[in-house]
Short mmCIF file of C-alpha atoms and ligand atoms in Angstrom, two decimals:
data_model
loop_
_atom_site.label_atom_id
_atom_site.label_comp_id
_atom_site.label_asym_id
_atom_site.label_seq_id
_atom_site.Cartn_x
_atom_site.Cartn_y
_atom_site.Cartn_z
CA MET A 1 -0.05 0.03 0.21
CA THR A 2 1.37 3.28 -0.56
CA ARG A 3 2.61 4.98 1.79
CA VAL A 4 1.80 8.89 2.46
CA LEU A 5 3.18 11.66 4.99
CA SER A 6 2.65 15.62 5.22
CA GLY A 7 2.91 18.14 8.19
CA ILE A 8 1.39 21.49 8.71
CA GLN A 9 3.11 24.21 11.26
CA PRO A 10 0.76 24.91 14.29
CA THR A 11 2.00 28.74 13.88
CA GLY A 12 -0.49 31.32 13.05
CA GLN A 13 -4.10 30.76 11.80
CA PRO A 14 -5.11 28.39 9.67
CA GLN A 15 -6.12 29.48 5.91
CA LEU A 16 -7.95 28.67 2.80
CA GLY A 17 -4.72 27.24 1.03
CA ASN A 18 -3.99 25.43 3.62
CA TYR A 19 -7.31 23.63 3.33
CA LEU A 20 -7.42 23.85 -0.52
CA GLY A 21 -3.84 23.07 -1.46
CA ALA A 22 -3.38 20.38 0.90
CA LEU A 23 -5.86 19.06 3.69
CA ARG A 24 -8.12 18.27 1.26
CA SER A 25 -5.31 15.79 -0.33
CA TRP A 26 -4.93 14.65 2.99
CA ILE A 27 -8.64 13.46 3.76
CA ALA A 28 -8.89 12.00 0.94
CA LEU A 29 -5.34 9.71 0.70
CA GLN A 30 -7.00 8.19 3.90
CA ASP A 31 -8.97 5.26 2.05
CA SER A 32 -6.17 4.75 -0.32
CA ALA A 33 -3.02 4.88 1.35
CA ASP A 34 -1.28 4.16 4.57
CA ALA A 35 -1.39 7.81 5.53
CA PHE A 36 0.61 9.66 8.51
CA TYR A 37 -0.01 13.37 9.58
CA CYS A 38 1.95 15.82 12.23
CA VAL A 39 1.49 19.07 13.38
CA VAL A 40 5.14 19.66 12.80
CA ASP A 41 5.89 21.83 16.26
CA LEU A 42 9.89 21.72 15.99
CA HIS A 43 9.43 23.78 12.63
CA ALA A 44 7.58 26.53 14.47
CA LEU A 45 10.63 27.40 16.31
CA THR A 46 12.84 28.35 13.78
CA VAL A 47 10.70 31.47 14.47
CA PRO A 48 10.21 33.59 17.16
CA GLY A 49 7.01 32.66 19.15
CA ASP A 50 5.52 32.24 22.76
CA ALA A 51 5.75 28.93 24.41
CA ALA A 52 2.29 28.95 25.74
CA GLU A 53 1.10 30.19 22.14
CA LEU A 54 3.03 27.23 20.45
CA ARG A 55 1.27 24.65 23.13
CA SER A 56 -1.94 25.84 22.33
CA ALA A 57 -1.47 26.35 18.67
CA THR A 58 -0.90 22.45 18.24
CA MET A 59 -3.55 21.50 19.99
CA THR A 60 -5.73 23.84 18.22
CA MET A 61 -4.51 22.42 15.17
CA ALA A 62 -4.67 18.99 15.89
CA THR A 63 -8.61 19.38 16.86
CA LEU A 64 -8.85 21.70 13.33
CA LEU A 65 -7.63 18.72 11.45
CA LEU A 66 -9.36 16.11 13.05
CA ALA A 67 -12.89 18.47 12.62
CA ALA A 68 -12.22 19.08 8.83
CA GLY A 69 -12.09 15.12 8.15
CA LEU A 70 -8.77 13.33 9.57
CA ASP A 71 -10.26 9.97 11.24
CA PRO A 72 -7.74 8.33 13.83
CA ASP A 73 -8.81 5.25 12.63
CA ARG A 74 -7.89 6.14 8.82
CA CYS A 75 -4.93 7.77 9.39
CA THR A 76 -2.01 7.91 11.67
CA LEU A 77 -1.88 12.02 13.32
CA PHE A 78 0.33 12.69 15.56
CA VAL A 79 3.01 15.93 16.76
CA GLN A 80 6.03 15.61 15.47
CA SER A 81 8.28 16.56 18.55
CA HIS A 82 6.35 13.47 20.20
CA VAL A 83 8.49 11.12 18.13
CA PRO A 84 12.37 11.31 18.67
CA ALA A 85 13.35 10.34 15.85
CA HIS A 86 12.45 13.34 13.83
CA THR A 87 15.67 15.26 15.76
CA GLN A 88 17.94 12.25 15.60
CA VAL A 89 17.40 11.58 11.89
CA ALA A 90 17.24 15.58 10.86
CA TRP A 91 21.50 15.69 12.39
CA LEU A 92 22.03 13.55 9.94
CA LEU A 93 20.98 14.61 7.22
CA GLU A 94 21.62 17.98 8.10
CA CYS A 95 25.66 16.44 7.50
CA THR A 96 23.94 14.91 4.25
CA ALA A 97 23.54 18.51 3.08
CA SER A 98 25.95 21.46 2.92
CA PHE A 99 25.50 24.91 3.99
CA GLY A 100 25.48 26.23 0.27
CA GLU A 101 22.65 24.27 -1.06
CA MET A 102 20.47 25.35 2.24
CA ARG A 103 21.28 28.77 1.71
CA ARG A 104 19.80 28.92 -1.75
CA MET A 105 16.43 27.56 -0.15
CA THR A 106 13.86 30.05 -1.09
CA GLN A 107 12.30 29.96 2.08
CA TRP A 108 15.65 30.96 4.16
CA LYS A 109 16.51 33.63 1.71
CA ASP A 110 12.69 35.35 2.46
CA LYS A 111 12.52 34.81 5.40
CA SER A 112 16.16 35.20 6.19
CA ALA A 113 15.90 38.84 4.68
CA LYS A 114 12.83 40.14 6.69
CA GLY A 115 15.24 40.79 10.19
CA GLY A 116 18.62 39.91 8.56
CA GLU A 117 21.09 37.04 8.31
CA GLU A 118 22.74 37.60 11.12
CA ALA A 119 19.86 37.39 13.26
CA ALA A 120 18.53 34.64 11.51
CA ARG A 121 17.75 31.26 13.14
CA LEU A 122 20.16 28.62 12.89
CA GLY A 123 16.80 26.46 12.65
CA LEU A 124 15.79 27.91 10.20
CA LEU A 125 18.14 27.33 8.11
CA ALA A 126 18.73 24.00 8.83
CA TYR A 127 14.28 23.92 8.66
CA PRO A 128 14.38 21.50 5.06
CA ALA A 129 16.94 18.77 6.99
CA LEU A 130 14.25 18.12 9.24
CA MET A 131 11.32 18.53 7.05
CA ALA A 132 13.41 15.68 4.59
CA ALA A 133 13.63 13.41 8.39
CA ASP A 134 9.94 13.96 8.82
CA ILE A 135 9.40 12.01 5.40
CA VAL A 136 12.03 9.44 5.00
CA LEU A 137 11.16 8.45 8.18
CA TYR A 138 8.27 7.05 7.03
CA ASP A 139 9.54 5.35 3.76
CA ALA A 140 7.14 7.25 2.16
CA ASP A 141 6.01 7.57 -1.34
CA ARG A 142 4.28 10.46 -1.88
CA VAL A 143 3.66 13.76 0.11
CA PRO A 144 0.79 15.74 -0.65
CA VAL A 145 2.17 19.42 0.30
CA GLY A 146 0.68 22.88 -2.09
CA ASP A 147 2.91 24.01 -4.38
CA ASP A 148 4.97 26.12 -2.50
CA GLN A 149 6.84 22.81 -1.06
CA ARG A 150 7.93 22.23 -4.11
CA GLN A 151 11.45 22.99 -3.56
CA HIS A 152 11.39 21.72 -0.29
CA LEU A 153 10.62 17.94 -1.77
CA GLU A 154 13.02 18.02 -4.26
CA LEU A 155 15.73 18.64 -1.70
CA THR A 156 14.51 16.14 0.18
CA ARG A 157 14.70 13.47 -2.86
CA THR A 158 18.31 15.04 -3.12
CA LEU A 159 19.11 14.02 0.55
CA ALA A 160 17.90 11.02 0.40
CA GLU A 161 19.54 9.81 -2.95
CA ARG A 162 22.86 11.10 -1.10
CA PHE A 163 22.73 9.56 2.09
CA ASN A 164 21.75 6.23 -0.14
CA HIS A 165 24.83 7.02 -2.59
CA ARG A 166 27.47 7.65 0.24
CA TYR A 167 25.90 4.90 3.06
CA GLY A 168 24.13 2.23 1.14
CA GLN A 169 20.46 2.13 0.29
CA THR A 170 18.55 3.33 3.64
CA PHE A 171 15.72 5.68 2.72
CA LYS A 172 13.01 6.08 -0.47
CA VAL A 173 12.72 8.79 -2.18
CA PRO A 174 9.82 10.30 -2.21
CA ASP A 175 7.14 12.21 -4.76
CA ALA A 176 5.62 15.58 -3.81
CA LEU A 177 1.94 15.19 -4.63
CA ILE A 178 0.75 19.00 -5.41
CA PRO A 179 -2.65 19.62 -7.00
CA ALA A 180 -2.63 20.26 -11.19
CA ARG A 181 -2.81 23.62 -12.17
CA GLY A 182 -5.90 25.09 -11.18
CA GLN A 183 -6.85 22.76 -8.53
CA GLY A 184 -5.68 24.72 -5.22
CA GLY A 185 -2.29 24.10 -5.09
CA ARG A 186 -1.53 27.18 -5.37
CA VAL A 187 -4.49 29.66 -3.30
CA MET A 188 -3.37 33.78 -4.12
CA ASP A 189 -4.13 36.54 -1.69
CA LEU A 190 -7.48 38.05 -2.39
CA GLN A 191 -6.19 42.02 -2.05
CA GLU A 192 -3.00 40.91 -3.64
CA PRO A 193 -3.16 37.84 -6.26
CA THR A 194 -0.24 37.93 -6.88
CA ARG A 195 0.78 36.51 -3.45
CA LYS A 196 -0.01 33.32 -2.02
CA MET A 197 -2.05 33.28 0.74
CA SER A 198 -0.83 32.84 3.99
CA LYS A 199 -1.40 31.88 7.86
CA SER A 200 1.16 34.57 8.74
CA SER A 201 -0.02 36.77 6.47
CA ASP A 202 0.17 41.05 7.33
CA SER A 203 -3.11 40.65 4.81
CA PRO A 204 -6.06 39.88 7.04
CA GLN A 205 -8.45 41.10 4.67
CA GLY A 206 -7.08 39.27 1.58
CA THR A 207 -6.88 36.00 3.50
CA VAL A 208 -9.55 33.57 4.35
CA PHE A 209 -9.06 31.87 7.92
CA LEU A 210 -10.39 28.81 8.05
CA PHE A 211 -12.11 30.15 11.43
CA ASP A 212 -13.75 33.04 9.55
CA ASP A 213 -17.38 33.53 10.29
CA PRO A 214 -19.69 33.73 7.02
CA LYS A 215 -19.88 37.53 7.45
CA ASP A 216 -16.20 37.94 7.05
CA ILE A 217 -15.60 34.88 4.35
CA GLU A 218 -18.22 37.25 1.93
CA ARG A 219 -17.18 40.31 3.31
CA LYS A 220 -13.46 39.22 2.11
CA ILE A 221 -14.51 37.58 -1.46
CA LYS A 222 -16.81 39.92 -2.61
CA ARG A 223 -14.05 42.46 -1.83
CA ALA A 224 -11.46 40.39 -3.57
CA VAL A 225 -9.14 42.25 -6.33
CA THR A 226 -10.09 41.80 -9.77
CA ASP A 227 -9.68 43.97 -12.73
CA ALA A 228 -11.40 47.03 -14.61
CA ASP A 229 -12.17 44.60 -17.47
CA ASP A 230 -15.71 44.63 -18.58
CA GLY A 231 -16.17 42.64 -21.89
CA PRO A 232 -17.86 39.60 -22.67
CA ASP A 233 -14.61 37.49 -21.28
CA ALA A 234 -13.89 39.51 -18.52
CA VAL A 235 -14.42 35.87 -16.39
CA ARG A 236 -11.85 33.42 -18.04
CA TYR A 237 -9.04 31.44 -16.77
CA ASP A 238 -5.72 33.16 -17.00
CA PRO A 239 -3.03 33.59 -14.06
CA ALA A 240 -0.53 35.43 -15.77
CA ALA A 241 -3.44 38.59 -17.10
CA LYS A 242 -6.01 38.41 -14.83
CA PRO A 243 -4.89 36.94 -10.99
CA GLY A 244 -7.40 37.71 -9.08
CA VAL A 245 -9.81 36.43 -11.56
CA SER A 246 -8.08 33.33 -11.99
CA ASN A 247 -7.35 33.21 -8.38
CA LEU A 248 -11.69 33.11 -7.54
CA LEU A 249 -11.68 30.61 -10.65
CA ASP A 250 -9.17 28.17 -9.25
CA ILE A 251 -11.24 28.31 -5.55
CA LEU A 252 -14.86 27.47 -6.76
CA ALA A 253 -13.18 24.91 -9.32
CA THR A 254 -11.33 23.20 -6.71
CA ILE A 255 -14.24 23.29 -4.13
CA THR A 256 -16.91 22.14 -6.68
CA GLY A 257 -15.06 19.41 -8.36
CA ARG A 258 -14.85 21.34 -11.54
CA THR A 259 -11.94 22.57 -13.92
CA PRO A 260 -11.36 27.20 -13.75
CA ASP A 261 -12.56 26.80 -17.44
CA GLN A 262 -15.79 24.97 -16.73
CA VAL A 263 -16.85 27.60 -13.80
CA ALA A 264 -15.37 30.92 -16.04
CA ALA A 265 -18.00 29.40 -18.51
CA GLY A 266 -21.07 29.72 -16.22
CA TYR A 267 -20.13 33.74 -15.75
CA THR A 268 -20.08 37.18 -17.79
CA ARG A 269 -19.55 39.45 -14.42
CA TYR A 270 -17.48 38.84 -11.64
CA GLY A 271 -20.51 40.05 -9.07
CA PRO A 272 -22.24 37.01 -9.63
CA LEU A 273 -18.60 34.71 -9.41
CA LYS A 274 -18.10 36.54 -6.43
CA ALA A 275 -21.12 35.78 -4.75
CA ASP A 276 -21.19 31.78 -5.55
CA THR A 277 -17.72 31.74 -4.50
CA ALA A 278 -18.16 33.37 -1.58
CA SER A 279 -21.62 31.07 -1.22
CA ALA A 280 -19.17 27.69 -1.45
CA VAL A 281 -16.45 28.71 1.09
CA VAL A 282 -19.13 29.69 3.32
CA GLU A 283 -20.98 25.68 2.57
CA LEU A 284 -17.34 24.14 2.97
CA LEU A 285 -16.22 25.65 6.24
CA ALA A 286 -19.19 25.78 8.25
CA PRO A 287 -19.56 22.12 9.46
CA ILE A 288 -16.11 22.23 9.96
CA GLN A 289 -16.12 24.88 12.15
CA ALA A 290 -19.09 22.93 13.82
CA ARG A 291 -17.10 20.18 14.74
CA TYR A 292 -13.79 22.00 15.64
CA ARG A 293 -16.80 23.31 18.25
CA GLU A 294 -17.70 20.35 19.57
CA LEU A 295 -14.52 18.43 19.78
CA ALA A 296 -12.00 21.87 21.57
CA SER A 297 -14.82 20.83 24.14
CA ASP A 298 -13.33 17.37 25.16
CA PRO A 299 -9.44 17.87 24.56
CA ALA A 300 -8.63 15.21 26.45
CA SER A 301 -10.03 12.97 23.59
CA VAL A 302 -8.07 14.64 21.10
CA ALA A 303 -5.26 14.29 23.68
CA LYS A 304 -5.92 10.38 23.35
CA VAL A 305 -5.78 10.61 19.77
CA LEU A 306 -2.34 12.22 19.48
CA ARG A 307 -0.82 10.06 22.27
CA ALA A 308 -2.25 6.36 20.21
CA GLY A 309 -1.15 8.63 16.83
CA ALA A 310 2.71 9.08 18.13
CA GLU A 311 2.87 5.30 19.54
CA ARG A 312 1.99 4.31 16.02
CA ALA A 313 4.40 6.54 14.26
CA ASN A 314 7.53 5.88 17.20
CA GLU A 315 7.17 2.34 16.11
CA VAL A 316 7.91 3.39 12.66
CA ALA A 317 9.75 6.02 12.76
CA ALA A 318 12.47 3.73 15.35
CA ALA A 319 13.17 2.00 12.83
CA THR A 320 13.91 3.91 10.22
CA ALA A 321 15.78 6.11 12.45
CA ALA A 322 18.13 3.02 13.88
CA ARG A 323 18.55 1.64 9.89
CA ALA A 324 20.24 5.44 9.10
CA GLU A 325 22.88 5.51 12.47
CA ALA A 326 23.50 2.18 11.36
CA ALA A 327 24.12 2.96 7.82
CA ILE A 328 26.31 6.24 8.62
CA GLY A 329 28.50 4.43 11.23
CA LEU A 330 27.04 5.03 14.52
CA LEU A 331 27.69 1.98 16.66
CA PRO A 332 25.02 0.66 17.79
CA PRO A 333 24.38 0.52 21.65
CA GLY A 334 25.03 -2.51 23.21
P1 AMP B 401 2.65 25.86 5.97
O1 AMP B 401 0.75 26.60 6.18
O2 AMP B 401 3.53 26.57 5.83
O3 AMP B 401 2.70 24.84 6.96
O4 AMP B 401 1.63 24.74 4.88
C1 AMP B 401 0.05 23.52 4.67
C2 AMP B 401 0.48 23.00 3.66
O5 AMP B 401 -0.23 24.04 3.40
C3 AMP B 401 1.88 22.15 2.79
O6 AMP B 401 1.32 21.83 2.21
C4 AMP B 401 1.28 24.26 1.55
O7 AMP B 401 2.27 23.78 0.81
C5 AMP B 401 -0.22 23.89 2.06
N1 AMP B 401 -0.57 25.70 1.70
C6 AMP B 401 -0.13 26.69 2.80
N2 AMP B 401 -0.37 27.75 1.75
C7 AMP B 401 -1.00 27.63 1.00
C8 AMP B 401 -1.75 28.08 -0.31
N3 AMP B 401 -1.31 29.73 -0.47
N4 AMP B 401 -1.96 27.64 -1.68
C9 AMP B 401 -1.97 26.39 -1.51
N5 AMP B 401 -1.62 25.65 -0.89
C10 AMP B 401 -1.43 26.13 0.58
N1 LIG B 402 7.40 22.53 5.28
C1 LIG B 402 6.04 22.22 5.44
C2 LIG B 402 5.67 23.96 4.94
O1 LIG B 402 5.88 25.09 5.70
C3 LIG B 402 5.59 21.73 6.56
C4 LIG B 402 6.17 20.25 6.88
C5 LIG B 402 7.03 20.00 7.67
C6 LIG B 402 5.98 19.49 5.85
N2 LIG B 402 7.64 18.82 7.69
C7 LIG B 402 7.04 18.35 6.72
C8 LIG B 402 5.58 19.29 4.93
C9 LIG B 402 7.27 16.73 5.66
C10 LIG B 402 5.09 18.00 4.26
C11 LIG B 402 5.95 16.97 4.63
O2 LIG B 402 4.36 23.87 4.79
#
């Protein structure tokens, strides 16, 4: 059976791009694959944050994943830091990666540019090695992620292949599983449609958060930036020339299981497209929010799911870590 693994950071407010780009695939894959999903709390330490907030955000994210449709009977849901093999194997992969290739990663360049390289955490530079460890520990065949993770997945493949080449066949080399164009792999900011929608965005009006109420969702989508085109084919899918309109088409197409071109054929004006997109998003999120409220009232049962998930994840990950340590020449303990 195909093995899949993916992770999501507990920092920031989960947003529509997380759902359409990643979580939707996670939910679907539970039926066809042996699926491992984790809340990657260690990744959150790469940028400044508050300890109590991290703790509660980790619980919130795990609860939300269950509310969105992850079923502990059909997947293994766990918290990354509950499985020590992640940090163990991250070190082996940090000693497989080179400083030059880590420094060239887009995310490092973007994030370290903000506060300057001097102040950026070393963990931020090393982060892709930890992500690679998350993946190879489970012998994952496929990794369902949004388009922005493409480069990290390529690096994971490179590191797994290099390790295998140096020390003998140890890790499975995984493939990314990214939604096709126009199917939610890259949801853009509603106010700045050339920039991806993001949890940590300083553009709350351009971001639909999964916890937004219907009024806010409608307002944000109705005010989404489009363009001044009012010709007969103003509503068409053309991400380069019409990024705002194409983003709405992408969102509505993904939710309704059509292509953006099929959706576009039903509209001549932006108003009705926005109204239908807003209703589709509200209908998508309302039941998730309702289930979230129920589950959040019983944190003990979420904690139980996470305990069982960590136990199962540990069994798989500890075996891979032992294999990797032996391959690289670490003396087995007695
Ligand atoms: P993160 O919020 O960075 O932990 O991302 C969790 C998952 O959501 C990853 O697979 C990302 O690729 C995906 N994701 C985040 N933002 C977007 C977006 N705007 N469009 C599509 N996928 C996204
Ligand atoms: N780096 C991913 C992100 O920011 C999150 C992540 C961490 C991940 N480890 C992973 C995704 C392993 C897939 C597989 O979105």
